[in-house]
Each structure stands twice: as C-alpha cells, then as structure tokens.
Amino acid sequence: MSIGPVQSDPPGLNPGDPRSSPLAGVAPLSLFLRTVTCVFPRFIHKCRVIHRSGRSGLSSAAPQSDGGSTAGRTGPSVPIDGVKGRHVTDERPLVLINDETLLDEVLRLAAAVGCEVERVPDTVAAESRWAGAPLVIVDEDVLTAAESPPRRDGVVLVCKSALPAGSWRVAFEAGVSKVVVLPDSENVLISAFADIAEGPRGGDGRVLAVLGGCGGAGASVFAAATGLAVCRDGADALLLDCDPLGGGADLVLGMERAEGLRWSGLRDTSGRLSMTDLAAALPARSHGGGSLSVLSCDRPGGGPTGPAGPTTEAVTAVLAAARRAGSTVICDVARHLGAGAAAAVANADLVIVVLPAEVRACAATAGVIRLLGRHTGRARIVVRGPGPDGLGGPAIARTLGVQLAAEFRSERALPRAIERGLFTGGPRSSLATAASEVLEALASACAEPVRS
C-alpha cells in the first residue's frame, strides 16, 4: 500500500513487512472498537469515568512519580481524557460497586444527565475521596465487606431488589441515606446526579403567575413587561406561555419567528429537566443586563382542535428546573385554568390578576378570583386605568376582597409598538413601574415562611 513519498524509514520499521507499517492494524482496530461499542455499552461511559486504582493489585495507567505510587491520591484537580489543560474538580460522585450489572446501570444514569463520576475498585482506593465526595454510590457487597468504609452522610445504596431485613442495620451503620432499587427507582438516582451536574444553586427560584380578570385586560403584555423588568435589574428571566388560545407570548415580544423550542416539544416531558439545556433550546431576547427566554405555545392551525397547551407534567418539570437554577419565571396563564395553567398557578409564589378599571371587568374578575381560590391563596390584582368613570384601584380591591399590587395607565403608543415587534416594556412608563412593584411583592411573598 502506498501512503505517499517517504524520506526514510523510521528505526524499527521493515518496509517489506506489512505488519510494521504505521497503518498496520487500523482496519482491524476500527472493527474492534465498533464491536466493543455495540457489545459493551459501558465502554462509552468510561470516557467520562475517572478510574482510580488502589492497593488491590490494579495498576494505574498514570506514570509514577519519584515520590512513589500515585494510586489513591487526589489533588485540587485531576487531568482527564488525556487532553492538555482539561481538568475536573473533586466535586464528583464516588462509585464503589462490584456488581457489573448495577455498575452499568449507575454509569448509564450518570451519563444521561452529564454527571462525571469517579469509580474506585475497593474501599482502600476510596479512602482519600470517601469523606469529601458529594455523593457516594455503593452496593451490598461493599457494605458487607470485611473492611467496610466508615460512616458518612450522603451514601446511596443501589440494589437489584428490596433490601433484606438483615441488611438494614448494616446500611444504617454505614450512613446510607437512600436505598435505590434499579431500575425501578432510577429517577431518585437521576435527580441526585443532576443536582451535582448542574452545580451549586444560584438561589431559590421565584414563580409569578399572571392572568386576566376578563378578556382584553392586558395580562400577556403585563407578563412580558414583568419579564423585561427582571432583565433590567441584571438578571435572567423565563416567560412561560400557558394560554394556548392567547395568540402567543412570543408575538408580544416580536419573537414569533425566532427559532427554538415550543411547548409541543415538551408534550411528553415529565420528571427532571436541566435548566441549562432548556435555556439553550429556547428563543431568548437580551434586554438590559439580562436575557428573557420565552417558552410559547405553537401557532394555531396545527389540528382541528387548535393549538395544544402545555401539560401539567411539562409545566411542573419546567418550574422545578427553574427553581433549582434560581431563575425568575413569569407564567402567562389562561383565566379558564386548563391543566398546564392550573399547575402554574398552584406552583406560583404570587398570582396577579390584571383588569381594567371598569365595573363589568370587576364583575368578571370576581369569578376568576373565586376560581383561583381552589388552587392558591396568594392572588392580588393589578388595575389598568384610567377608568371611564374614575373607578380606582383601591376601591376595586376592596370590592373584590383582595390586595392591590399595583396600578398603571394605558399608553396610546403601546399597541403600535407591539404590532411592530418593538415592545420594550417602557422603562420609564407606568407599566414598567407597576411591573417593578409586582416583583417587589413577589420577593416579599417568597420571603414568607409558610405558603398558603
């Protein structure tokens, strides 16, 4: 085989012997790798698993230093994958499992949420990381070994079936906090891995639900203005469109043509979501010092029943992810409270009902307030004035028996700005002031020790 001109033969190569060619064995090697990948799925996981040898006879592939064996040592960071400059910290779960089937399951679950783990062969090799690892995953063989590890918090015991009665005492003495039967209870382990993979929380997230007390109240505009107010304060926000017949929160912001995820892409979602992955998939708009991501319903016309709204499971999963990430979420909710909208209201720290300062609007809002009472005790109103007969926010609040969160005045230029996709929330407008007042009320509601 000719591979191009060769100046000279490197030492040790015999041009007449095909086995000594630099390319010898490439085809068999690639075939071998394909076979291994198909037959042994854990081969893939090992790309993200740090293996550490101990004094059990397993040798480390790392070169030995003059100071002796490096087996079992850890430092502030450990190079991985042979890539120069790439490091991982010691904030990795420690995996000490002898059962190959359980090990495969654990590595698969960790890989699914992008959590890097460190696998050790025995308790001796685990000594240096045992106390400091954020999470330790073990099986029954480890707990019943002659040299069982010392007690610590954050130990998860994985097993194939329910733990025998005699093993509970041993598990308790080792500090086991959770017993996970795989694969039946894999969501427990997925959540634990995801917490570590997502890193420290930015703080507890906040959820605000906004809905109209009547048709045309301006709830969607107020929800968008509140999201932009969060961004002006230098933070990121997430606007959830939970009204499939509302026309689209993305249209309010001029983002209807932006590429990204819509609720239809989360129809079958339940369980746990990564906020990092979700935010990366959503259309977003930079504003002030932050970014407003939007999760909208799909445009009408997708079927005979119109656009489908978000499911209860999808809304719950998104809100949980946002709370873990410390994000502020504004939910634009339909006042008839479909499944997804009801989930948003039930999970909200504060619910705002927007209505114009009109008698008929007050009558309609009274029914909405009664409906909300089945889901939350944290409803307040925002009144859009001026009313045709001088009706003010305080009088409306007394009539409805709820607190007044804010008032703002209608702006003539606002409909045109929205029509042209130029809505910015008017940082100096009464609308922006009302949005900021609602955010202050949201912060106060979150500070209350007990939720209604």
Coordinates of C-alpha atoms in Angstrom, one line a residue:
M1 CA 0.0 0.0 0.0
S2 CA 1.4 3.4 -1.0
I3 CA 0.9 6.2 1.5
G4 CA 2.9 8.8 -0.3
P5 CA 6.7 9.5 -0.6
V6 CA 8.8 8.6 2.4
Q7 CA 12.1 10.3 3.0
S8 CA 13.5 7.5 5.2
D9 CA 12.3 4.5 7.2
P10 CA 12.0 5.2 10.9
P11 CA 14.1 2.9 13.1
G12 CA 12.5 -0.4 13.7
L13 CA 10.3 -0.5 10.6
N14 CA 10.9 -3.0 7.8
P15 CA 9.5 -1.8 4.5
G16 CA 9.0 -5.3 3.3
D17 CA 6.9 -6.4 6.3
P18 CA 3.3 -5.2 6.2
R19 CA 3.0 -5.7 10.0
S20 CA 5.5 -3.0 10.6
S21 CA 3.6 -0.3 8.5
P22 CA 2.4 2.7 10.5
L23 CA -1.1 2.0 9.3
A24 CA -1.0 -1.7 10.1
G25 CA -3.9 -2.9 12.2
V26 CA -6.0 0.3 11.6
A27 CA -8.9 -1.6 9.9
P28 CA -9.0 -4.4 12.5
L29 CA -8.8 -1.8 15.3
S30 CA -11.7 0.2 14.0
L31 CA -13.7 -3.1 13.6
F32 CA -12.8 -4.0 17.2
L33 CA -14.0 -0.6 18.5
R34 CA -17.3 -0.9 16.7
T35 CA -17.8 -4.3 18.2
V36 CA -16.9 -3.2 21.7
T37 CA -19.2 -0.2 21.4
C38 CA -22.1 -2.4 20.4
V39 CA -21.5 -5.3 22.8
F40 CA -20.2 -3.4 25.9
P41 CA -22.2 -0.1 26.4
R42 CA -20.1 0.7 29.5
F43 CA -17.2 1.3 27.2
I44 CA -18.9 4.5 26.2
H45 CA -19.4 5.6 29.8
K46 CA -15.8 5.1 30.7
C47 CA -15.0 8.1 28.6
R48 CA -16.5 10.2 31.4
V49 CA -15.5 8.0 34.4
I50 CA -12.3 8.5 36.4
H51 CA -10.8 5.2 37.4
R52 CA -8.6 5.1 40.4
S53 CA -6.6 2.1 41.5
G54 CA -5.8 1.2 45.0
R55 CA -3.6 -1.4 46.7
S56 CA -5.7 -4.2 45.4
G57 CA -3.4 -5.2 42.6
L58 CA -5.0 -3.0 40.0
S59 CA -2.4 -0.7 38.4
S60 CA -2.9 2.9 37.3
A61 CA -2.1 3.9 33.8
A62 CA -0.7 7.2 35.0
P63 CA 3.2 7.4 35.2
Q64 CA 4.7 7.0 38.6
S65 CA 6.4 10.0 40.2
D66 CA 9.7 9.8 42.1
G67 CA 7.7 10.2 45.3
G68 CA 6.2 6.7 44.9
S69 CA 2.8 5.5 43.7
T70 CA 0.1 8.0 42.9
A71 CA -2.6 5.4 43.4
G72 CA -5.4 6.6 45.6
R73 CA -4.2 10.3 45.6
T74 CA -6.3 13.2 44.7
G75 CA -5.4 16.9 44.4
P76 CA -7.4 20.0 43.8
S77 CA -8.0 18.8 40.2
V78 CA -7.2 15.8 38.1
P79 CA -6.5 15.8 34.4
I80 CA -8.8 13.6 32.4
D81 CA -9.2 12.1 28.9
G82 CA -5.5 12.9 28.1
V83 CA -6.5 16.4 26.9
K84 CA -4.0 19.0 28.0
G85 CA -5.5 21.7 30.2
R86 CA -8.8 19.8 30.8
H87 CA -9.4 19.2 34.4
V88 CA -12.3 18.3 36.7
T89 CA -12.6 19.1 40.3
D90 CA -13.2 16.7 43.1
E91 CA -16.9 17.5 43.1
R92 CA -17.7 14.1 41.5
P93 CA -19.8 11.3 42.9
L94 CA -17.7 8.3 44.1
V95 CA -18.9 5.0 42.7
L96 CA -17.8 1.9 44.6
I97 CA -19.8 -1.0 43.1
N98 CA -18.7 -4.6 42.5
D99 CA -21.8 -5.9 40.7
E100 CA -21.3 -5.4 37.0
T101 CA -25.0 -5.1 36.2
L102 CA -25.6 -2.4 38.8
L103 CA -22.4 -0.6 37.7
D104 CA -23.7 -0.4 34.2
E105 CA -27.0 1.0 35.3
V106 CA -25.3 3.6 37.5
L107 CA -22.9 4.7 34.8
R108 CA -25.7 4.9 32.3
L109 CA -27.8 7.2 34.6
A110 CA -24.9 9.4 35.4
A111 CA -24.1 9.8 31.7
A112 CA -27.7 10.6 30.9
V113 CA -27.5 13.8 32.9
G114 CA -23.9 14.6 32.1
C115 CA -22.6 13.9 35.6
E116 CA -18.9 12.8 35.7
V117 CA -18.2 10.2 38.3
E118 CA -15.1 8.6 39.8
R119 CA -15.1 4.8 40.0
V120 CA -12.8 3.1 42.5
P121 CA -12.3 -0.7 42.8
D122 CA -12.3 -1.0 46.6
T123 CA -12.5 0.8 49.9
V124 CA -8.7 1.2 50.1
A125 CA -8.7 3.2 46.9
A126 CA -11.7 5.2 48.1
E127 CA -10.1 6.4 51.3
S128 CA -8.9 9.7 50.0
R129 CA -12.2 10.7 48.5
W130 CA -14.6 9.0 50.9
A131 CA -15.2 11.9 53.2
G132 CA -15.1 14.7 50.6
A133 CA -17.1 13.3 47.7
P134 CA -20.5 15.0 47.4
L135 CA -22.2 11.6 46.9
V136 CA -21.1 8.0 47.3
I137 CA -22.8 5.1 45.5
V138 CA -22.2 1.6 46.8
D139 CA -23.8 -1.8 46.5
E140 CA -24.4 -4.5 49.2
D141 CA -21.0 -6.2 48.6
V142 CA -19.2 -3.1 49.7
L143 CA -21.2 -2.7 52.9
T144 CA -20.8 -6.4 53.9
A145 CA -17.0 -6.5 53.1
A146 CA -14.6 -7.3 55.8
E147 CA -13.2 -3.7 55.7
S148 CA -16.4 -1.7 55.4
P149 CA -16.0 2.0 54.9
P150 CA -16.5 4.5 57.8
R151 CA -19.9 6.1 58.4
R152 CA -20.6 9.3 56.5
D153 CA -23.6 11.2 55.1
G154 CA -24.7 11.1 51.5
V155 CA -24.3 7.4 50.8
V156 CA -26.7 5.8 48.4
L157 CA -27.1 2.0 48.3
V158 CA -28.1 0.5 45.0
C159 CA -29.5 -3.0 44.7
K160 CA -31.5 -5.2 42.3
S161 CA -34.3 -5.9 44.6
A162 CA -35.7 -4.9 48.0
L163 CA -33.1 -4.9 50.7
P164 CA -33.3 -7.9 53.0
A165 CA -34.3 -7.2 56.6
G166 CA -30.9 -8.2 57.9
S167 CA -29.1 -5.7 55.7
W168 CA -30.9 -2.6 57.1
R169 CA -28.7 -2.4 60.2
V170 CA -25.5 -2.6 58.2
A171 CA -26.8 0.1 55.8
F172 CA -27.7 2.4 58.8
E173 CA -24.3 2.0 60.4
A174 CA -22.6 3.0 57.1
G175 CA -24.7 6.1 56.9
V176 CA -26.9 5.1 53.9
S177 CA -29.4 7.8 53.4
K178 CA -31.2 6.2 50.4
V179 CA -31.8 2.7 49.1
V180 CA -32.4 2.7 45.4
V181 CA -33.7 -0.4 43.6
L182 CA -32.6 -0.4 40.0
P183 CA -34.1 0.1 37.5
D184 CA -37.4 0.6 39.3
S185 CA -36.3 3.7 41.3
E186 CA -33.8 5.1 38.8
N187 CA -35.4 8.6 39.0
V188 CA -34.1 9.0 42.5
L189 CA -30.5 8.5 41.3
I190 CA -31.0 10.6 38.3
S191 CA -32.1 13.5 40.5
A192 CA -29.1 13.1 42.7
F193 CA -26.7 13.0 39.8
A194 CA -28.4 16.0 38.1
D195 CA -28.1 18.1 41.3
I196 CA -24.3 17.6 41.2
A197 CA -24.0 18.1 37.4
E198 CA -25.9 21.4 37.5
G199 CA -23.6 22.7 40.2
P200 CA -24.5 24.9 43.2
R201 CA -27.8 26.6 43.2
G202 CA -28.0 30.3 42.3
G203 CA -30.7 30.6 44.9
D204 CA -34.3 29.5 45.2
G205 CA -36.2 30.5 42.0
R206 CA -39.4 32.5 42.0
V207 CA -42.6 31.9 40.1
L208 CA -45.1 34.5 39.2
A209 CA -48.4 33.7 37.5
V210 CA -50.3 36.5 35.6
L211 CA -53.8 36.2 34.2
G212 CA -56.6 38.5 33.0
G213 CA -59.7 39.1 35.0
C214 CA -61.5 39.5 31.8
G215 CA -60.9 39.4 28.1
G216 CA -58.5 42.1 26.8
A217 CA -57.3 43.0 30.2
G218 CA -53.6 43.2 29.1
A219 CA -52.3 40.2 31.1
S220 CA -49.9 39.0 28.4
V221 CA -48.5 42.4 28.0
F222 CA -48.1 42.8 31.7
A223 CA -46.4 39.4 32.0
A224 CA -43.9 40.3 29.2
A225 CA -43.3 43.7 30.9
T226 CA -42.5 42.0 34.1
G227 CA -40.0 39.7 32.5
L228 CA -38.3 42.6 30.9
A229 CA -38.2 44.4 34.3
V230 CA -36.3 41.4 35.7
C231 CA -33.7 41.7 32.9
R232 CA -33.3 45.5 33.5
D233 CA -32.3 44.5 37.1
G234 CA -29.4 42.5 35.5
A235 CA -31.0 39.0 36.0
D236 CA -32.3 36.4 33.5
A237 CA -36.0 35.5 33.4
L238 CA -38.2 32.9 31.8
L239 CA -41.6 33.7 30.3
L240 CA -43.9 30.7 30.1
D241 CA -46.9 31.0 27.7
C242 CA -49.6 28.9 29.4
D243 CA -52.5 30.1 27.3
P244 CA -52.8 28.2 24.0
L245 CA -55.6 30.4 22.7
G246 CA -53.9 33.7 23.7
G247 CA -52.1 34.4 20.5
G248 CA -48.6 33.8 21.8
A249 CA -46.3 35.5 24.3
D250 CA -43.6 35.4 21.6
L251 CA -45.8 37.8 19.5
V252 CA -45.9 40.3 22.3
L253 CA -42.1 40.5 22.2
G254 CA -41.7 40.3 18.4
M255 CA -40.1 36.8 18.7
E256 CA -42.6 34.8 16.8
R257 CA -40.1 34.0 14.1
A258 CA -37.3 33.1 16.4
E259 CA -36.1 29.5 16.2
G260 CA -36.3 27.5 19.4
L261 CA -38.3 25.1 21.5
R262 CA -42.1 25.4 21.9
W263 CA -44.4 23.6 24.3
S264 CA -45.1 20.9 21.6
G265 CA -41.5 19.8 22.1
L266 CA -42.2 19.1 25.7
R267 CA -45.6 17.3 25.4
D268 CA -44.3 14.0 26.7
T269 CA -42.0 15.6 29.3
S270 CA -42.2 14.5 32.9
G271 CA -39.7 14.1 35.7
R272 CA -36.5 16.1 35.7
L273 CA -35.2 18.8 33.3
S274 CA -31.9 20.6 33.1
M275 CA -32.4 24.3 33.2
T276 CA -29.1 24.8 31.4
D277 CA -30.2 22.6 28.5
L278 CA -33.7 24.1 28.5
A279 CA -32.4 27.7 28.3
A280 CA -30.1 26.8 25.5
A281 CA -33.0 25.4 23.5
L282 CA -35.4 28.4 24.0
P283 CA -35.6 31.6 21.9
A284 CA -34.3 34.5 24.0
R285 CA -34.0 38.2 23.9
S286 CA -31.3 40.3 25.5
H287 CA -32.6 43.3 27.5
G288 CA -30.8 45.5 30.0
G289 CA -28.3 43.3 31.7
G290 CA -30.2 40.1 31.4
S291 CA -31.9 37.8 29.0
L292 CA -35.5 36.9 28.7
S293 CA -36.2 33.3 27.4
V294 CA -39.7 32.5 26.1
L295 CA -41.5 29.2 26.0
S296 CA -44.6 29.7 23.9
C297 CA -47.4 27.6 22.6
D298 CA -47.5 26.7 19.0
R299 CA -49.3 28.8 16.4
P300 CA -53.0 27.8 15.8
G301 CA -53.9 25.6 12.9
G302 CA -51.9 22.5 13.8
G303 CA -55.1 20.5 14.1
P304 CA -58.9 20.6 14.2
T305 CA -58.9 21.4 18.0
G306 CA -56.4 24.3 17.6
P307 CA -53.0 24.5 19.4
A308 CA -52.4 22.3 22.4
G309 CA -51.5 23.9 25.7
P310 CA -48.7 22.7 28.0
T311 CA -49.4 19.6 30.1
T312 CA -49.4 19.5 33.9
E313 CA -46.2 17.4 33.8
A314 CA -44.4 19.6 31.5
V315 CA -45.2 22.8 33.4
T316 CA -44.2 21.2 36.7
A317 CA -40.9 19.9 35.3
V318 CA -40.0 23.3 33.8
L319 CA -40.9 25.2 37.0
A320 CA -38.9 22.8 39.1
A321 CA -35.8 23.2 36.9
A322 CA -36.1 27.0 37.0
R323 CA -36.4 26.9 40.8
R324 CA -33.3 24.8 41.2
A325 CA -31.4 27.2 38.9
G326 CA -32.6 30.2 40.9
S327 CA -34.5 31.7 37.9
T328 CA -37.4 34.1 38.0
V329 CA -40.4 32.7 36.0
I330 CA -43.4 34.6 34.8
C331 CA -46.3 32.5 33.7
D332 CA -48.8 34.0 31.3
V333 CA -51.9 32.0 32.3
A334 CA -55.3 31.5 30.7
R335 CA -58.1 32.5 33.0
H336 CA -60.1 29.4 32.4
L337 CA -57.2 27.5 34.0
G338 CA -56.5 24.5 31.8
A339 CA -54.3 21.7 33.1
G340 CA -51.0 23.5 32.4
A341 CA -52.3 26.8 33.6
A342 CA -53.6 25.3 36.9
A343 CA -50.2 23.7 37.5
A344 CA -48.6 27.1 37.0
V345 CA -51.0 28.8 39.5
A346 CA -50.6 26.0 42.1
N347 CA -46.8 26.3 42.0
A348 CA -46.7 30.1 41.9
D349 CA -45.4 32.2 44.8
L350 CA -47.7 35.0 43.8
V351 CA -50.6 35.2 41.4
I352 CA -51.5 38.5 39.7
V353 CA -54.9 39.2 38.1
V354 CA -54.9 42.1 35.7
L355 CA -58.1 44.0 35.0
P356 CA -59.2 47.4 33.6
A357 CA -60.8 49.9 35.9
E358 CA -64.3 49.1 34.7
V359 CA -67.4 47.8 36.5
R360 CA -68.0 45.0 34.1
A361 CA -64.4 43.9 34.3
C362 CA -64.7 43.8 38.1
A363 CA -67.7 41.5 37.9
A364 CA -65.8 39.1 35.6
T365 CA -62.7 39.3 37.8
A366 CA -64.8 38.3 40.9
G367 CA -65.5 34.9 39.2
V368 CA -61.8 34.5 38.3
I369 CA -60.8 35.2 42.0
R370 CA -63.3 32.5 43.2
L371 CA -61.8 30.0 40.7
L372 CA -58.3 30.8 41.8
G373 CA -59.3 30.2 45.4
R374 CA -59.4 26.4 44.6
H375 CA -55.7 26.5 43.7
T376 CA -54.0 29.3 45.7
G377 CA -54.4 31.8 48.4
R378 CA -51.9 34.3 47.0
A379 CA -53.9 36.2 44.5
R380 CA -53.6 40.0 44.1
I381 CA -54.8 42.4 41.5
V382 CA -53.2 44.9 39.1
V383 CA -55.5 47.6 37.8
R384 CA -55.1 49.3 34.4
G385 CA -56.6 52.8 34.3
P386 CA -57.9 55.2 33.9
G387 CA -61.5 54.1 34.2
P388 CA -64.3 55.7 32.3
D389 CA -66.0 56.8 35.5
G390 CA -63.0 57.4 37.8
L391 CA -63.0 54.0 39.4
G392 CA -59.7 53.5 41.1
G393 CA -57.5 50.5 42.2
P394 CA -58.1 50.7 46.0
A395 CA -61.9 50.7 45.6
I396 CA -61.7 47.8 43.2
A397 CA -59.5 45.8 45.6
R398 CA -62.0 46.4 48.5
T399 CA -64.9 45.3 46.3
L400 CA -63.1 42.1 45.3
G401 CA -61.6 41.4 48.8
V402 CA -58.0 41.1 47.5
Q403 CA -54.9 43.1 47.8
L404 CA -53.9 45.7 45.3
A405 CA -50.4 45.0 44.0
A406 CA -50.1 47.9 41.5
E407 CA -51.8 50.3 39.1
F408 CA -50.7 51.6 35.7
R409 CA -52.1 53.8 33.0
S410 CA -52.9 52.7 29.4
E411 CA -50.4 54.1 26.8
R412 CA -51.5 55.1 23.4
A413 CA -48.2 54.1 21.8
L414 CA -48.2 50.6 23.3
P415 CA -50.4 48.8 20.8
R416 CA -48.4 50.1 17.8
A417 CA -45.1 49.1 19.4
I418 CA -46.4 45.6 20.0
E419 CA -47.8 45.4 16.4
R420 CA -44.3 46.3 15.1
G421 CA -42.4 44.0 17.4
L422 CA -40.8 46.9 19.2
F423 CA -42.2 46.3 22.7
T424 CA -39.6 47.1 25.4
G425 CA -41.7 47.5 28.5
G426 CA -41.1 51.2 28.5
P427 CA -38.5 51.5 31.3
R428 CA -39.9 54.9 32.4
S429 CA -43.6 54.1 31.8
S430 CA -46.2 53.5 34.5
L431 CA -46.4 49.9 33.1
A432 CA -42.7 49.4 34.0
T433 CA -43.2 50.9 37.4
A434 CA -46.1 48.6 38.1
A435 CA -44.1 45.6 36.9
S436 CA -41.3 46.5 39.3
E437 CA -43.8 46.9 42.2
V438 CA -45.1 43.4 41.4
L439 CA -41.5 42.0 41.5
E440 CA -41.1 43.6 45.0
A441 CA -44.3 41.9 46.1
L442 CA -43.1 38.6 44.6
A443 CA -39.9 38.9 46.7
S444 CA -41.9 39.6 49.8
A445 CA -44.2 36.6 49.1
C446 CA -41.1 34.3 48.7
A447 CA -39.7 35.5 52.0
E448 CA -42.8 34.4 53.9
P449 CA -42.1 31.2 55.8
V450 CA -45.3 29.4 55.0
R451 CA -47.0 29.2 51.7
S452 CA -50.8 29.2 51.5

